[in-house]
Amino acid sequence: MASSDFDPEALKKLQARTQQLKIGGAKQPMRRKVAPKPVAALDDKKLQAQLKKLNVQSAGTVEEVNMFTNGTAVLNFQRPTVHAAAGSNVYAIYGRGMHKDLAELMPNVLNQLGPDTMAQLKRFAEQYQASQAAQAGGAEGENKEADDEEVPELVEAAAPAEEGVKLEDIN
């Protein structure tokens, strides 16, 4: 395109605007982008203030934390930061938790459990076996229903003369 296609007045206005917006060059200050503060950091500060009121102390190095939920699910933390206030019965666990199935953690979890939680573990194992059996039974039931759909059912037709009901009587 040639410059003859543009309106000369509009071109001068655009050039004037670009002169005002020029960034950089000699003795020009660098413009910095102001990053917004994350909201999670504010929540974390509030939490830290409340924990400080409870006088929590670091619990040392902890390799793994497992929280058992309803059923067979486990919330697993690898190398979390743990703070504790024993007098207030408050424990804070910082880290990335992952939902895992009890079967995934089974060999390593046994040595972490005490004698009082073995009964709870047995209950979890029974629930897990029951859920596995229900899933397997549900799959077999679906196969039986599919087989039943392929075979038509026999229907006995009663003769109208035997029952004493005539088509004319019904109408």
PDB file of C-alpha atoms in Angstrom:
ATOM      1  CA  MET A   1       0.000   0.000   0.000  1.00  0.00           C
ATOM      2  CA  ALA A   2       1.199   3.435  -0.781  1.00  0.00           C
ATOM      3  CA  SER A   3       1.033   6.373   1.576  1.00  0.00           C
ATOM      4  CA  SER A   4      -1.490   7.987  -0.790  1.00  0.00           C
ATOM      5  CA  ASP A   5      -4.159   5.557   0.491  1.00  0.00           C
ATOM      6  CA  PHE A   6      -4.030   7.137   3.981  1.00  0.00           C
ATOM      7  CA  ASP A   7      -5.515  10.403   5.040  1.00  0.00           C
ATOM      8  CA  PRO A   8      -2.577  12.731   5.842  1.00  0.00           C
ATOM      9  CA  GLU A   9      -4.348  14.216   8.877  1.00  0.00           C
ATOM     10  CA  ALA A  10      -5.099  10.781  10.367  1.00  0.00           C
ATOM     11  CA  LEU A  11      -1.473   9.781   9.776  1.00  0.00           C
ATOM     12  CA  LYS A  12      -0.211  12.857  11.658  1.00  0.00           C
ATOM     13  CA  LYS A  13      -2.538  12.082  14.598  1.00  0.00           C
ATOM     14  CA  LEU A  14      -1.276   8.505  14.801  1.00  0.00           C
ATOM     15  CA  GLN A  15       2.345   9.663  14.674  1.00  0.00           C
ATOM     16  CA  ALA A  16       1.675  12.158  17.480  1.00  0.00           C
ATOM     17  CA  ARG A  17       0.163   9.399  19.636  1.00  0.00           C
ATOM     18  CA  THR A  18       3.133   7.107  19.070  1.00  0.00           C
ATOM     19  CA  GLN A  19       5.534   9.886  20.077  1.00  0.00           C
ATOM     20  CA  GLN A  20       3.751  10.153  23.432  1.00  0.00           C
ATOM     21  CA  LEU A  21       3.760   6.381  23.994  1.00  0.00           C
ATOM     22  CA  LYS A  22       7.409   5.879  23.177  1.00  0.00           C
ATOM     23  CA  ILE A  23       9.044   3.630  25.788  1.00  0.00           C
ATOM     24  CA  GLY A  24      12.761   3.307  26.288  1.00  0.00           C
ATOM     25  CA  GLY A  25      15.410   5.358  24.625  1.00  0.00           C
ATOM     26  CA  ALA A  26      17.852   7.740  26.246  1.00  0.00           C
ATOM     27  CA  LYS A  27      17.182   8.624  29.887  1.00  0.00           C
ATOM     28  CA  GLN A  28      13.756   6.980  29.914  1.00  0.00           C
ATOM     29  CA  PRO A  29      12.825   5.145  33.131  1.00  0.00           C
ATOM     30  CA  MET A  30      11.980   1.489  32.753  1.00  0.00           C
ATOM     31  CA  ARG A  31       8.335   0.743  33.410  1.00  0.00           C
ATOM     32  CA  ARG A  32       7.703  -2.160  35.729  1.00  0.00           C
ATOM     33  CA  LYS A  33       4.687  -4.378  35.728  1.00  0.00           C
ATOM     34  CA  VAL A  34       3.004  -4.485  39.123  1.00  0.00           C
ATOM     35  CA  ALA A  35       2.113  -8.088  39.917  1.00  0.00           C
ATOM     36  CA  PRO A  36      -1.103  -8.631  41.900  1.00  0.00           C
ATOM     37  CA  LYS A  37      -0.705 -10.242  45.292  1.00  0.00           C
ATOM     38  CA  PRO A  38      -2.028 -13.802  45.418  1.00  0.00           C
ATOM     39  CA  VAL A  39      -5.093 -14.345  47.580  1.00  0.00           C
ATOM     40  CA  ALA A  40      -3.754 -17.646  48.947  1.00  0.00           C
ATOM     41  CA  ALA A  41      -0.826 -15.824  50.534  1.00  0.00           C
ATOM     42  CA  LEU A  42      -3.256 -13.661  52.516  1.00  0.00           C
ATOM     43  CA  ASP A  43      -5.131 -16.732  53.746  1.00  0.00           C
ATOM     44  CA  ASP A  44      -1.831 -18.341  54.670  1.00  0.00           C
ATOM     45  CA  LYS A  45      -0.823 -15.274  56.698  1.00  0.00           C
ATOM     46  CA  LYS A  46      -4.111 -15.391  58.614  1.00  0.00           C
ATOM     47  CA  LEU A  47      -3.621 -19.080  59.299  1.00  0.00           C
ATOM     48  CA  GLN A  48      -0.056 -18.503  60.458  1.00  0.00           C
ATOM     49  CA  ALA A  49      -1.243 -15.782  62.850  1.00  0.00           C
ATOM     50  CA  GLN A  50      -3.846 -18.103  64.395  1.00  0.00           C
ATOM     51  CA  LEU A  51      -1.337 -20.937  64.727  1.00  0.00           C
ATOM     52  CA  LYS A  52       1.128 -18.573  66.369  1.00  0.00           C
ATOM     53  CA  LYS A  53      -1.523 -17.733  68.995  1.00  0.00           C
ATOM     54  CA  LEU A  54      -1.777 -21.465  69.769  1.00  0.00           C
ATOM     55  CA  ASN A  55       2.024 -21.680  70.159  1.00  0.00           C
ATOM     56  CA  VAL A  56       2.604 -24.431  67.607  1.00  0.00           C
ATOM     57  CA  GLN A  57       6.058 -25.977  67.294  1.00  0.00           C
ATOM     58  CA  SER A  58       7.659 -27.815  64.403  1.00  0.00           C
ATOM     59  CA  ALA A  59       7.302 -31.579  64.732  1.00  0.00           C
ATOM     60  CA  GLY A  60      10.645 -32.331  63.084  1.00  0.00           C
ATOM     61  CA  THR A  61      11.112 -34.230  59.860  1.00  0.00           C
ATOM     62  CA  VAL A  62       8.182 -36.390  58.865  1.00  0.00           C
ATOM     63  CA  GLU A  63       8.524 -38.615  55.816  1.00  0.00           C
ATOM     64  CA  GLU A  64       4.877 -39.453  55.241  1.00  0.00           C
ATOM     65  CA  VAL A  65       1.425 -38.628  56.612  1.00  0.00           C
ATOM     66  CA  ASN A  66      -1.602 -40.812  55.841  1.00  0.00           C
ATOM     67  CA  MET A  67      -5.145 -39.714  56.660  1.00  0.00           C
ATOM     68  CA  PHE A  68      -7.780 -42.420  56.383  1.00  0.00           C
ATOM     69  CA  THR A  69     -11.122 -41.241  55.050  1.00  0.00           C
ATOM     70  CA  ASN A  70     -14.449 -43.051  54.825  1.00  0.00           C
ATOM     71  CA  GLY A  71     -14.137 -46.334  52.998  1.00  0.00           C
ATOM     72  CA  THR A  72     -10.833 -47.317  51.469  1.00  0.00           C
ATOM     73  CA  ALA A  73      -9.527 -43.897  50.395  1.00  0.00           C
ATOM     74  CA  VAL A  74      -6.368 -42.464  51.952  1.00  0.00           C
ATOM     75  CA  LEU A  75      -5.098 -38.884  51.783  1.00  0.00           C
ATOM     76  CA  ASN A  76      -1.321 -39.278  51.464  1.00  0.00           C
ATOM     77  CA  PHE A  77       1.301 -36.540  52.038  1.00  0.00           C
ATOM     78  CA  GLN A  78       4.937 -37.211  51.068  1.00  0.00           C
ATOM     79  CA  ARG A  79       7.511 -35.255  53.150  1.00  0.00           C
ATOM     80  CA  PRO A  80       5.098 -32.668  54.580  1.00  0.00           C
ATOM     81  CA  THR A  81       5.873 -29.909  57.039  1.00  0.00           C
ATOM     82  CA  VAL A  82       4.122 -30.691  60.320  1.00  0.00           C
ATOM     83  CA  HIS A  83       3.477 -28.256  63.179  1.00  0.00           C
ATOM     84  CA  ALA A  84       1.877 -29.342  66.435  1.00  0.00           C
ATOM     85  CA  ALA A  85       0.389 -27.772  69.562  1.00  0.00           C
ATOM     86  CA  ALA A  86      -0.063 -30.729  71.898  1.00  0.00           C
ATOM     87  CA  GLY A  87      -1.863 -28.736  74.612  1.00  0.00           C
ATOM     88  CA  SER A  88      -4.514 -27.540  72.154  1.00  0.00           C
ATOM     89  CA  ASN A  89      -4.633 -30.827  70.225  1.00  0.00           C
ATOM     90  CA  VAL A  90      -3.920 -28.946  66.980  1.00  0.00           C
ATOM     91  CA  TYR A  91      -1.808 -30.330  64.152  1.00  0.00           C
ATOM     92  CA  ALA A  92      -1.060 -28.452  60.928  1.00  0.00           C
ATOM     93  CA  ILE A  93       0.152 -30.367  57.878  1.00  0.00           C
ATOM     94  CA  TYR A  94       1.557 -28.446  54.921  1.00  0.00           C
ATOM     95  CA  GLY A  95       2.169 -30.164  51.617  1.00  0.00           C
ATOM     96  CA  ARG A  96       0.541 -31.553  48.533  1.00  0.00           C
ATOM     97  CA  GLY A  97      -1.919 -34.305  49.404  1.00  0.00           C
ATOM     98  CA  MET A  98      -2.789 -37.058  46.979  1.00  0.00           C
ATOM     99  CA  HIS A  99      -5.867 -39.296  47.122  1.00  0.00           C
ATOM    100  CA  LYS A 100      -4.794 -42.924  46.987  1.00  0.00           C
ATOM    101  CA  ASP A 101      -6.473 -46.262  47.464  1.00  0.00           C
ATOM    102  CA  LEU A 102      -5.637 -48.292  50.559  1.00  0.00           C
ATOM    103  CA  ALA A 103      -4.389 -51.155  48.373  1.00  0.00           C
ATOM    104  CA  GLU A 104      -1.670 -48.902  46.896  1.00  0.00           C
ATOM    105  CA  LEU A 105      -0.231 -48.111  50.334  1.00  0.00           C
ATOM    106  CA  MET A 106      -0.847 -51.482  51.986  1.00  0.00           C
ATOM    107  CA  PRO A 107       2.676 -52.921  52.421  1.00  0.00           C
ATOM    108  CA  ASN A 108       4.178 -49.649  53.695  1.00  0.00           C
ATOM    109  CA  VAL A 109       1.229 -48.697  55.911  1.00  0.00           C
ATOM    110  CA  LEU A 110       1.357 -51.767  58.161  1.00  0.00           C
ATOM    111  CA  ASN A 111       4.514 -50.764  60.026  1.00  0.00           C
ATOM    112  CA  GLN A 112       3.114 -47.266  60.691  1.00  0.00           C
ATOM    113  CA  LEU A 113      -0.001 -48.501  62.452  1.00  0.00           C
ATOM    114  CA  GLY A 114      -0.223 -49.211  66.143  1.00  0.00           C
ATOM    115  CA  PRO A 115      -2.151 -52.038  67.822  1.00  0.00           C
ATOM    116  CA  ASP A 116      -5.217 -49.858  68.405  1.00  0.00           C
ATOM    117  CA  THR A 117      -5.606 -49.089  64.696  1.00  0.00           C
ATOM    118  CA  MET A 118      -5.270 -52.684  63.509  1.00  0.00           C
ATOM    119  CA  ALA A 119      -8.998 -53.214  64.125  1.00  0.00           C
ATOM    120  CA  GLN A 120      -9.717 -50.171  61.994  1.00  0.00           C
ATOM    121  CA  LEU A 121      -7.439 -51.537  59.281  1.00  0.00           C
ATOM    122  CA  LYS A 122      -9.294 -54.858  59.320  1.00  0.00           C
ATOM    123  CA  ARG A 123     -12.553 -52.966  58.880  1.00  0.00           C
ATOM    124  CA  PHE A 124     -11.062 -51.067  55.934  1.00  0.00           C
ATOM    125  CA  ALA A 125      -9.903 -54.352  54.397  1.00  0.00           C
ATOM    126  CA  GLU A 126     -13.391 -55.847  54.744  1.00  0.00           C
ATOM    127  CA  GLN A 127     -14.934 -52.767  53.120  1.00  0.00           C
ATOM    128  CA  TYR A 128     -12.401 -52.967  50.312  1.00  0.00           C
ATOM    129  CA  GLN A 129     -13.127 -56.644  49.675  1.00  0.00           C
ATOM    130  CA  ALA A 130     -16.869 -55.974  49.762  1.00  0.00           C
ATOM    131  CA  SER A 131     -16.534 -53.139  47.250  1.00  0.00           C
ATOM    132  CA  GLN A 132     -14.390 -55.306  44.958  1.00  0.00           C
ATOM    133  CA  ALA A 133     -16.927 -58.140  45.178  1.00  0.00           C
ATOM    134  CA  ALA A 134     -19.771 -55.724  44.436  1.00  0.00           C
ATOM    135  CA  GLN A 135     -17.963 -54.412  41.370  1.00  0.00           C
ATOM    136  CA  ALA A 136     -17.248 -57.941  40.137  1.00  0.00           C
ATOM    137  CA  GLY A 137     -20.836 -59.037  40.878  1.00  0.00           C
ATOM    138  CA  GLY A 138     -22.208 -55.998  39.059  1.00  0.00           C
ATOM    139  CA  ALA A 139     -20.214 -56.894  35.953  1.00  0.00           C
ATOM    140  CA  GLU A 140     -21.498 -60.493  36.028  1.00  0.00           C
ATOM    141  CA  GLY A 141     -25.076 -59.266  36.501  1.00  0.00           C
ATOM    142  CA  GLU A 142     -24.772 -57.051  33.431  1.00  0.00           C
ATOM    143  CA  ASN A 143     -23.609 -60.034  31.363  1.00  0.00           C
ATOM    144  CA  LYS A 144     -26.585 -62.113  32.545  1.00  0.00           C
ATOM    145  CA  GLU A 145     -28.997 -59.319  31.639  1.00  0.00           C
ATOM    146  CA  ALA A 146     -27.445 -59.072  28.175  1.00  0.00           C
ATOM    147  CA  ASP A 147     -27.927 -62.818  27.690  1.00  0.00           C
ATOM    148  CA  ASP A 148     -31.556 -62.556  28.833  1.00  0.00           C
ATOM    149  CA  GLU A 149     -32.262 -59.808  26.314  1.00  0.00           C
ATOM    150  CA  GLU A 150     -31.212 -62.025  23.414  1.00  0.00           C
ATOM    151  CA  VAL A 151     -33.650 -64.842  24.245  1.00  0.00           C
ATOM    152  CA  PRO A 152     -37.338 -63.951  23.844  1.00  0.00           C
ATOM    153  CA  GLU A 153     -39.716 -65.071  26.579  1.00  0.00           C
ATOM    154  CA  LEU A 154     -42.460 -67.578  25.808  1.00  0.00           C
ATOM    155  CA  VAL A 155     -45.949 -66.232  26.345  1.00  0.00           C
ATOM    156  CA  GLU A 156     -48.946 -68.529  26.540  1.00  0.00           C
ATOM    157  CA  ALA A 157     -51.982 -67.219  24.764  1.00  0.00           C
ATOM    158  CA  ALA A 158     -55.294 -68.166  26.332  1.00  0.00           C
ATOM    159  CA  ALA A 159     -58.033 -69.086  23.922  1.00  0.00           C
ATOM    160  CA  PRO A 160     -60.930 -66.587  24.151  1.00  0.00           C
ATOM    161  CA  ALA A 161     -63.474 -69.418  23.890  1.00  0.00           C
ATOM    162  CA  GLU A 162     -62.112 -71.099  27.017  1.00  0.00           C
ATOM    163  CA  GLU A 163     -62.406 -68.007  29.177  1.00  0.00           C
ATOM    164  CA  GLY A 164     -65.872 -67.233  28.023  1.00  0.00           C
ATOM    165  CA  VAL A 165     -64.916 -63.715  27.013  1.00  0.00           C
ATOM    166  CA  LYS A 166     -65.792 -62.649  23.528  1.00  0.00           C
ATOM    167  CA  LEU A 167     -64.395 -59.761  21.601  1.00  0.00           C
ATOM    168  CA  GLU A 168     -67.868 -58.295  21.240  1.00  0.00           C
ATOM    169  CA  ASP A 169     -68.388 -58.310  25.039  1.00  0.00           C
ATOM    170  CA  ILE A 170     -65.269 -56.251  25.600  1.00  0.00           C
ATOM    171  CA  ASN A 171     -66.313 -53.519  23.199  1.00  0.00           C
TER     172      ASN A 171
END
